Tab-separated table of C-alpha atoms and ligand atoms in Angstrom:
chain	number	residue	atom	x	y	z
U	1	MET	CA	90.933	118.398	77.438
U	2	ILE	CA	90.521	114.569	78.415
U	3	PRO	CA	91.121	114.794	82.114
U	4	VAL	CA	93.595	112.507	83.656
U	5	ALA	CA	91.176	111.674	86.401
U	6	ARG	CA	87.536	112.092	87.041
U	7	PRO	CA	85.041	110.675	89.525
U	8	PHE	CA	82.381	108.341	87.810
U	9	LEU	CA	78.912	109.568	89.214
U	10	GLY	CA	75.225	109.126	88.107
U	11	GLU	CA	71.806	109.808	89.233
U	12	GLU	CA	72.217	106.929	91.810
U	13	GLU	CA	74.467	108.960	93.932
U	14	ILE	CA	72.517	112.029	93.762
U	15	ALA	CA	69.324	110.146	94.890
U	16	ALA	CA	71.214	108.490	97.694
U	17	VAL	CA	72.592	111.847	99.114
U	18	ALA	CA	68.997	113.315	98.659
U	19	GLU	CA	67.573	110.629	100.683
U	20	VAL	CA	70.054	111.344	103.534
U	21	MET	CA	69.442	114.945	103.371
U	22	GLN	CA	65.592	114.329	103.641
U	23	SER	CA	66.202	112.048	106.664
U	24	GLY	CA	67.893	114.840	108.548
U	25	MET	CA	70.568	112.291	109.946
U	26	LEU	CA	73.425	113.918	108.227
U	27	ALA	CA	76.394	112.918	110.379
U	28	GLN	CA	77.456	109.586	111.259
U	29	GLY	CA	74.676	106.945	111.645
U	30	GLU	CA	73.048	103.846	110.262
U	31	VAL	CA	74.080	104.569	106.692
U	32	VAL	CA	77.798	104.665	107.758
U	33	THR	CA	77.315	101.298	109.495
U	34	ALA	CA	75.788	99.743	106.404
U	35	PHE	CA	78.592	100.897	104.291
U	36	GLU	CA	81.214	99.524	106.749
U	37	GLU	CA	79.535	96.016	106.750
U	38	GLU	CA	79.243	96.158	102.776
U	39	PHE	CA	82.817	97.236	102.450
U	40	ALA	CA	84.239	94.611	104.753
U	41	ALA	CA	82.233	91.897	103.114
U	42	TYR	CA	83.536	93.179	99.667
U	43	CYS	CA	87.179	92.812	101.129
U	44	GLU	CA	86.532	89.663	102.820
U	45	THR	CA	87.378	90.924	106.163
U	46	LYS	CA	85.417	90.631	109.310
U	47	HIS	CA	85.206	94.396	110.133
U	48	GLY	CA	85.491	97.753	108.387
U	49	VAL	CA	85.630	101.222	110.128
U	50	ALA	CA	84.699	104.231	108.131
U	51	VAL	CA	86.602	107.448	108.666
U	52	ASN	CA	86.772	110.784	107.001
U	53	SER	CA	90.066	110.307	104.751
U	54	GLY	CA	92.558	107.613	103.839
U	55	THR	CA	95.076	109.684	105.894
U	56	ALA	CA	92.680	109.232	108.978
U	57	ALA	CA	92.592	105.471	108.272
U	58	LEU	CA	96.355	105.172	108.643
U	59	HIS	CA	96.713	107.641	111.402
U	60	ALA	CA	94.065	105.745	113.358
U	61	ALA	CA	95.137	102.416	112.581
U	62	LEU	CA	98.712	103.116	113.548
U	63	LEU	CA	97.699	104.446	116.823
U	64	ALA	CA	95.523	101.638	117.529
U	65	LEU	CA	98.389	99.305	116.703
U	66	GLY	CA	100.528	101.024	119.452
U	67	ILE	CA	102.813	102.840	117.270
U	68	GLY	CA	104.343	105.996	118.997
U	69	PRO	CA	107.406	107.808	119.890
U	70	GLY	CA	110.650	105.822	119.557
U	71	ASP	CA	109.321	103.418	116.922
U	72	GLU	CA	110.285	103.144	113.313
U	73	VAL	CA	107.957	102.186	110.625
U	74	ILE	CA	109.244	101.131	107.219
U	75	VAL	CA	107.538	102.925	104.241
U	76	PRO	CA	108.200	103.023	100.461
U	77	SER	CA	109.669	106.259	99.282
U	78	PHE	CA	107.614	106.139	96.071
U	79	THR	CA	104.154	106.725	97.306
U	80	PHE	CA	101.894	109.702	98.342
U	81	ILE	CA	103.219	111.587	101.135
U	82	ALA	CA	100.343	110.507	103.558
U	83	THR	CA	101.764	106.948	103.822
U	84	ALA	CA	104.881	108.584	105.734
U	85	THR	CA	103.172	111.562	107.362
U	86	SER	CA	100.581	109.293	109.056
U	87	VAL	CA	103.561	107.665	110.897
U	88	SER	CA	104.939	111.106	111.912
U	89	MET	CA	101.442	112.329	113.373
U	90	CYS	CA	102.030	109.250	115.705
U	91	GLY	CA	105.333	110.652	116.861
U	92	ALA	CA	107.059	107.689	115.343
U	93	ARG	CA	109.776	107.633	112.604
U	94	PRO	CA	109.043	106.745	109.065
U	95	VAL	CA	111.925	104.825	107.547
U	96	MET	CA	111.890	105.118	103.658
U	97	VAL	CA	113.091	102.344	101.531
U	98	ASP	CA	113.330	101.858	97.795
U	99	VAL	CA	110.778	100.067	95.416
U	100	GLU	CA	111.038	97.450	92.682
U	101	PRO	CA	112.003	98.868	89.574
U	102	SER	CA	109.186	97.120	87.337
U	103	THR	CA	106.055	97.699	89.671
U	104	TYR	CA	107.397	100.675	91.800
U	105	THR	CA	106.145	98.949	94.719
U	106	ILE	CA	108.089	98.293	98.060
U	107	ASP	CA	111.054	96.167	97.599
U	108	PRO	CA	111.059	93.302	100.157
U	109	GLU	CA	114.830	93.123	100.321
U	110	ALA	CA	115.049	96.839	101.063
U	111	VAL	CA	112.455	96.144	103.961
U	112	ARG	CA	114.953	93.556	105.398
U	113	SER	CA	117.879	95.794	105.085
U	114	ALA	CA	116.024	98.485	106.852
U	115	LEU	CA	115.196	96.673	110.049
U	116	SER	CA	116.381	97.893	113.351
U	117	PRO	CA	115.664	97.188	116.941
U	118	ALA	CA	113.250	100.107	116.861
U	119	THR	CA	111.292	98.775	113.814
U	120	LYS	CA	107.740	98.150	114.945
U	121	ALA	CA	105.626	98.091	111.676
U	122	VAL	CA	105.841	98.108	107.860
U	123	ILE	CA	103.354	99.967	105.477
U	124	GLY	CA	103.133	98.358	102.030
U	125	VAL	CA	101.604	100.408	99.440
U	126	HIS	CA	99.514	98.855	96.387
U	127	LEU	CA	100.722	101.469	94.288
U	128	PHE	CA	98.741	102.736	91.211
U	129	GLY	CA	96.128	99.837	91.521
U	130	GLN	CA	98.829	97.089	91.781
U	131	PRO	CA	99.334	94.997	94.901
U	132	PHE	CA	103.034	94.864	96.348
U	133	ASP	CA	104.572	91.847	96.774
U	134	ILE	CA	102.886	90.797	99.991
U	135	ASP	CA	104.108	87.225	100.865
U	136	PRO	CA	107.832	88.277	101.218
U	137	VAL	CA	107.012	91.340	103.334
U	138	LEU	CA	104.466	89.250	105.471
U	139	LYS	CA	107.132	86.545	106.143
U	140	ILE	CA	109.397	89.245	107.444
U	141	CYS	CA	106.763	90.666	109.713
U	142	GLU	CA	106.058	87.288	111.011
U	143	GLU	CA	109.597	86.605	111.644
U	144	LYS	CA	110.337	89.713	113.428
U	145	GLY	CA	106.928	90.209	115.199
U	146	LEU	CA	106.170	93.502	113.197
U	147	VAL	CA	102.770	94.775	112.280
U	148	LEU	CA	101.831	94.914	108.553
U	149	ILE	CA	99.612	97.708	107.357
U	150	GLU	CA	98.380	97.548	103.652
U	151	ASP	CA	98.059	100.997	102.314
U	152	CYS	CA	95.161	100.288	99.912
U	153	ALA	CA	94.335	103.896	99.152
U	154	GLN	CA	94.759	103.265	95.255
U	155	ALA	CA	93.778	99.509	94.996
U	156	HIS	CA	89.991	98.866	95.876
U	157	GLY	CA	89.304	95.418	94.484
U	158	ALA	CA	92.843	94.337	93.411
U	159	THR	CA	93.814	90.889	94.248
U	160	TYR	CA	96.982	88.918	95.288
U	161	ARG	CA	96.862	85.168	94.879
U	162	GLY	CA	93.125	85.542	94.143
U	163	LYS	CA	92.354	87.346	97.487
U	164	LYS	CA	91.405	90.982	97.717
U	165	VAL	CA	93.917	93.456	99.069
U	166	GLY	CA	93.063	94.692	102.629
U	167	GLY	CA	92.883	91.432	104.315
U	168	PHE	CA	96.591	90.270	104.411
U	169	GLY	CA	98.024	92.609	106.869
U	170	ASP	CA	96.809	93.545	110.447
U	171	VAL	CA	94.674	96.221	108.722
U	172	GLY	CA	94.029	97.567	105.395
U	173	CYS	CA	93.648	101.422	104.936
U	174	PHE	CA	91.679	102.707	101.881
U	175	SER	CA	90.771	106.154	100.616
U	176	PHE	CA	87.657	107.449	98.883
U	177	TYR	CA	89.027	110.722	97.497
U	178	PRO	CA	87.237	111.592	94.426
U	179	THR	CA	89.903	110.586	92.085
U	180	LYS	CA	90.280	107.075	93.584
U	181	ASN	CA	88.767	103.863	91.940
U	182	MET	CA	85.580	104.517	94.263
U	183	THR	CA	84.669	107.745	96.156
U	184	SER	CA	82.479	108.952	98.988
U	185	GLY	CA	83.558	112.631	98.405
U	186	GLU	CA	86.296	112.421	100.920
U	187	GLY	CA	86.506	109.548	103.140
U	188	GLY	CA	88.369	106.227	104.247
U	189	MET	CA	87.968	102.835	105.563
U	190	VAL	CA	89.963	100.558	107.896
U	191	THR	CA	89.528	96.972	107.245
U	192	MET	CA	90.562	94.157	109.601
U	193	ASP	CA	89.687	90.620	111.152
U	194	ASP	CA	90.334	91.567	114.886
U	195	ALA	CA	87.180	92.689	116.652
U	196	GLU	CA	89.169	94.134	119.507
U	197	LEU	CA	91.283	96.334	117.087
U	198	ALA	CA	88.001	97.478	115.261
U	199	SER	CA	86.634	98.816	118.695
U	200	HIS	CA	89.810	100.515	119.559
U	201	ILE	CA	90.020	102.201	116.168
U	202	ARG	CA	86.163	103.246	116.720
U	203	ARG	CA	87.230	104.979	119.935
U	204	ILE	CA	90.147	106.717	118.378
U	205	ILE	CA	88.189	108.192	115.708
U	206	ASN	CA	85.466	109.352	117.836
U	207	HIS	CA	87.066	111.516	120.650
U	208	GLY	CA	88.476	108.599	122.613
U	209	GLN	CA	85.008	107.922	123.801
U	210	SER	CA	84.280	104.535	125.357
U	211	ASP	CA	80.934	105.274	126.491
U	212	LYS	CA	78.672	108.331	126.238
U	213	TYR	CA	80.893	111.427	127.349
U	214	LEU	CA	83.391	109.019	128.928
U	215	HIS	CA	86.836	109.773	127.392
U	216	THR	CA	89.478	107.125	128.214
U	217	GLU	CA	92.227	108.019	125.775
U	218	LEU	CA	93.160	110.741	123.433
U	219	GLY	CA	90.932	110.547	120.324
U	220	TYR	CA	90.030	112.591	117.207
U	221	ASN	CA	87.066	113.381	115.129
U	222	PHE	CA	87.693	111.237	112.002
U	223	ARG	CA	84.197	110.290	111.501
U	224	MET	CA	82.553	109.701	108.169
U	225	THR	CA	79.143	111.289	107.507
U	226	ASN	CA	75.963	109.669	106.327
U	227	ILE	CA	76.025	111.789	103.155
U	228	GLY	CA	79.542	110.369	102.182
U	229	ALA	CA	78.515	106.849	103.009
U	230	ALA	CA	75.500	107.151	101.014
U	231	ILE	CA	77.645	108.136	97.961
U	232	GLY	CA	80.339	105.253	98.839
U	233	ARG	CA	77.492	102.639	99.030
U	234	VAL	CA	76.315	103.222	95.368
U	235	GLN	CA	79.993	103.572	94.415
U	236	LEU	CA	80.898	100.284	95.889
U	237	GLY	CA	77.945	98.535	93.973
U	238	LYS	CA	79.507	99.750	90.766
U	239	LEU	CA	83.316	99.202	91.732
U	240	ASP	CA	83.743	96.069	89.749
U	241	ALA	CA	82.219	97.643	86.757
U	242	MET	CA	84.227	100.662	87.032
U	243	ASN	CA	87.521	98.767	87.667
U	244	ALA	CA	86.682	96.606	84.554
U	245	ARG	CA	86.576	99.861	82.432
U	246	ARG	CA	90.006	100.912	83.805
U	247	VAL	CA	91.432	97.390	83.160
U	248	ALA	CA	89.942	97.287	79.542
U	249	ASN	CA	91.268	100.698	78.909
U	250	ALA	CA	94.673	99.748	80.276
U	251	GLU	CA	94.905	96.477	78.245
U	252	TRP	CA	93.963	98.293	75.112
U	253	TYR	CA	96.924	100.852	75.735
U	254	ASN	CA	99.118	98.034	76.485
U	255	SER	CA	98.610	96.538	72.995
U	256	HIS	CA	98.468	99.678	71.194
U	257	ILE	CA	101.176	102.050	72.418
U	258	GLN	CA	104.301	101.480	70.626
U	259	SER	CA	106.500	104.512	70.808
U	260	GLN	CA	110.450	104.644	71.269
U	261	GLY	CA	111.543	105.061	74.578
U	262	ILE	CA	107.882	104.810	76.166
U	263	ALA	CA	107.257	101.615	78.324
U	264	THR	CA	103.748	100.428	79.330
U	265	PRO	CA	103.095	99.101	82.859
U	266	VAL	CA	104.042	95.588	84.014
U	267	THR	CA	101.604	93.402	86.011
U	268	ARG	CA	102.889	91.303	88.863
U	269	PRO	CA	102.424	87.621	88.133
U	270	GLY	CA	99.559	86.164	90.326
U	271	ALA	CA	98.147	89.595	90.950
U	272	THR	CA	95.319	91.687	89.378
U	273	HIS	CA	95.919	95.303	88.810
U	274	VAL	CA	92.987	97.701	89.172
U	275	TYR	CA	94.863	100.666	87.271
U	276	HIS	CA	94.144	103.630	89.579
U	277	GLN	CA	96.777	105.094	87.314
U	278	TYR	CA	97.986	103.927	84.082
U	279	VAL	CA	101.774	104.796	84.350
U	280	LEU	CA	104.086	104.782	81.479
U	281	ASP	CA	107.998	104.916	81.827
U	282	VAL	CA	109.284	107.594	79.613
U	283	ASP	CA	113.214	106.979	79.213
U	284	GLU	CA	116.171	108.704	77.617
U	285	GLU	CA	115.222	106.924	74.206
U	286	CYS	CA	112.170	108.944	73.858
U	287	PRO	CA	112.401	111.906	71.257
U	288	LEU	CA	110.755	113.963	74.065
U	289	SER	CA	111.691	114.418	77.618
U	290	ARG	CA	109.019	113.229	80.205
U	291	ASP	CA	108.046	116.743	80.914
U	292	GLY	CA	108.304	117.547	77.242
U	293	LEU	CA	105.931	114.724	76.383
U	294	MET	CA	103.630	116.105	79.154
U	295	ALA	CA	103.443	119.562	77.451
U	296	TYR	CA	103.010	117.998	74.077
U	297	LEU	CA	100.018	115.997	75.298
U	298	ARG	CA	98.646	119.125	76.960
U	299	GLU	CA	98.828	120.883	73.497
U	300	LYS	CA	96.734	117.980	72.115
U	301	ASP	CA	94.087	118.358	74.752
U	302	ILE	CA	95.158	115.211	76.723
U	303	GLY	CA	95.729	115.589	80.476
U	304	SER	CA	98.496	113.580	82.067
U	305	ALA	CA	100.276	113.753	85.560
U	306	VAL	CA	103.504	112.815	87.104
U	307	HIS	CA	102.809	110.517	90.345
U	308	TYR	CA	105.217	111.544	91.969
U	309	PRO	CA	107.726	114.191	90.942
U	310	MET	CA	109.757	113.919	94.222
U	311	PRO	CA	109.978	110.759	96.311
U	312	VAL	CA	109.270	111.038	100.105
U	313	HIS	CA	112.901	110.652	101.069
U	314	ARG	CA	113.642	113.935	99.013
U	315	GLN	CA	110.670	115.785	100.582
U	316	PRO	CA	111.864	118.865	102.635
U	317	LEU	CA	109.841	117.659	105.435
U	318	TYR	CA	112.037	114.653	105.910
U	319	ALA	CA	115.390	116.533	105.003
U	320	GLU	CA	116.770	116.115	108.580
U	321	ASN	CA	116.487	112.377	108.188
U	322	GLY	CA	119.627	112.575	105.871
U	323	ASN	CA	118.157	109.910	103.490
U	324	GLY	CA	120.281	111.293	100.506
U	325	ASP	CA	120.750	108.797	98.052
U	326	SER	CA	119.323	105.781	99.794
U	327	CYS	CA	116.438	105.282	97.168
U	328	PRO	CA	117.959	105.421	93.711
U	329	ILE	CA	114.983	103.472	92.107
U	330	SER	CA	112.489	105.878	93.496
U	331	ASP	CA	114.623	108.806	92.325
U	332	SER	CA	114.684	107.430	88.751
U	333	ALA	CA	110.926	106.584	88.770
U	334	SER	CA	110.045	110.239	89.778
U	335	GLN	CA	112.109	111.258	86.543
U	336	HIS	CA	110.490	108.744	84.306
U	337	VAL	CA	106.646	108.167	85.229
U	338	LEU	CA	103.793	109.694	83.403
U	339	SER	CA	100.145	108.575	84.070
U	340	LEU	CA	97.578	108.754	81.212
U	341	PRO	CA	93.854	109.031	81.468
U	342	VAL	CA	92.487	105.567	82.222
U	343	HIS	CA	89.455	106.385	84.449
U	344	PRO	CA	86.076	104.725	83.605
U	345	GLY	CA	84.897	107.931	81.850
U	346	VAL	CA	87.604	107.408	79.047
U	347	GLY	CA	86.100	105.767	76.116
U	348	ARG	CA	87.606	103.579	73.120
U	349	GLU	CA	87.779	106.625	70.886
U	350	GLU	CA	89.821	108.721	73.498
U	351	CYS	CA	92.168	105.735	73.993
U	352	LEU	CA	92.553	105.667	70.037
U	353	TYR	CA	93.368	109.354	69.968
U	354	ILE	CA	95.788	109.137	72.882
U	355	ALA	CA	97.710	106.124	71.468
U	356	GLU	CA	97.820	107.714	67.948
U	357	ILE	CA	99.297	110.899	69.523
U	358	LEU	CA	101.793	108.914	71.415
U	359	ASN	CA	102.824	106.675	68.551
U	360	GLY	CA	103.406	109.781	66.305
U	361	VAL	CA	105.860	111.346	68.799
U	362	LYS	CA	109.137	112.057	66.920
E	401	PLP	C1	98.891	105.736	98.613
E	401	PLP	C2	98.054	106.620	99.201
E	401	PLP	N1	98.120	106.663	100.833
E	401	PLP	C3	97.218	107.607	101.459
E	401	PLP	C4	96.481	108.419	100.983
E	401	PLP	C5	95.691	109.344	101.592
E	401	PLP	O1	94.261	109.444	101.319
E	401	PLP	P1	93.484	110.599	101.568
E	401	PLP	O2	93.722	111.713	100.400
E	401	PLP	O3	92.003	110.250	101.401
E	401	PLP	O4	93.745	111.291	103.030
E	401	PLP	C6	96.447	108.426	99.410
E	401	PLP	C7	95.609	109.501	98.768
E	401	PLP	O5	95.794	110.190	97.814
E	401	PLP	C8	97.422	107.585	98.803
E	401	PLP	O6	97.414	107.697	97.570
């Protein structure tokens, strides 16, 4: 089976972990600090704060930005659940809005329509490796005095107007889960330019500690380990090369998949896509249903996946919000999307085989 996702690891990661093991300094320490500095430099931001997941990155960032009970935070409905649950974890209310039909990223017009006196922040998601349309969202945030959080969990190294994601909003929140464009095992990072905000997030992720055993606010243990950071540092060094392999696979698919009712992904002009996922749109013209196509691919030893089968506004967790039919594009996307293997471990022969199978669908 060609897996739909797989981390791209080598001897260097093993050696880096072994070095940390030998040092005896397993928890947060100098390796984490080095990773934070290197990752922030990569994202062209002044600071980076490492944490133990992308969810923790969002949760800690929202808390440090003052989001709490009574506040509303606008999020896209077509995303991984953590974009919304991190808001709920702060006691605030996520307000789900619809996405653009071509890129599935947050629709700036929908953001404007969802504004209320309780709106305090917007989380835009750079979905599948593609930046959302940052400028119009940034404009709304500036006009209304809202905080902008970039959920960069799927877009390490993607650019918008030639600048890396993670440095446009008040914060950028990354995940290093193993299937992401780079990994640290589990892990995450918050990027920002504001030194004060960085120190606040550092306190929140370390038991609210402002000095040794002095706890000035409610905090958590969201710290990254030196073991994770050692993997992350090696992976960061390979990130551009790994992304280039994803992009090459995606571009190859774009020019070779020609099958009735199957549309290949669209890249926003002025942005670069790093293809965390390569997502097809399978419509009613396709001889097989989306789920039928997925089963057919499985028979042919090709892994595929649906990101995401149920948009956030339909989740039972948020049923009481009464979101109903508020996000039709997200509803439709959840019925049509299908992700193909695009990760750096996929070679040209596998791309050829996958395209042949898809082009032969009758
Ligand atoms: C868009 C998005 N946001 C947040 C997260 C949460 O990251 P993690 O799984 O590292 O907690 C993910 C990870 O799957 C994600 O894809």
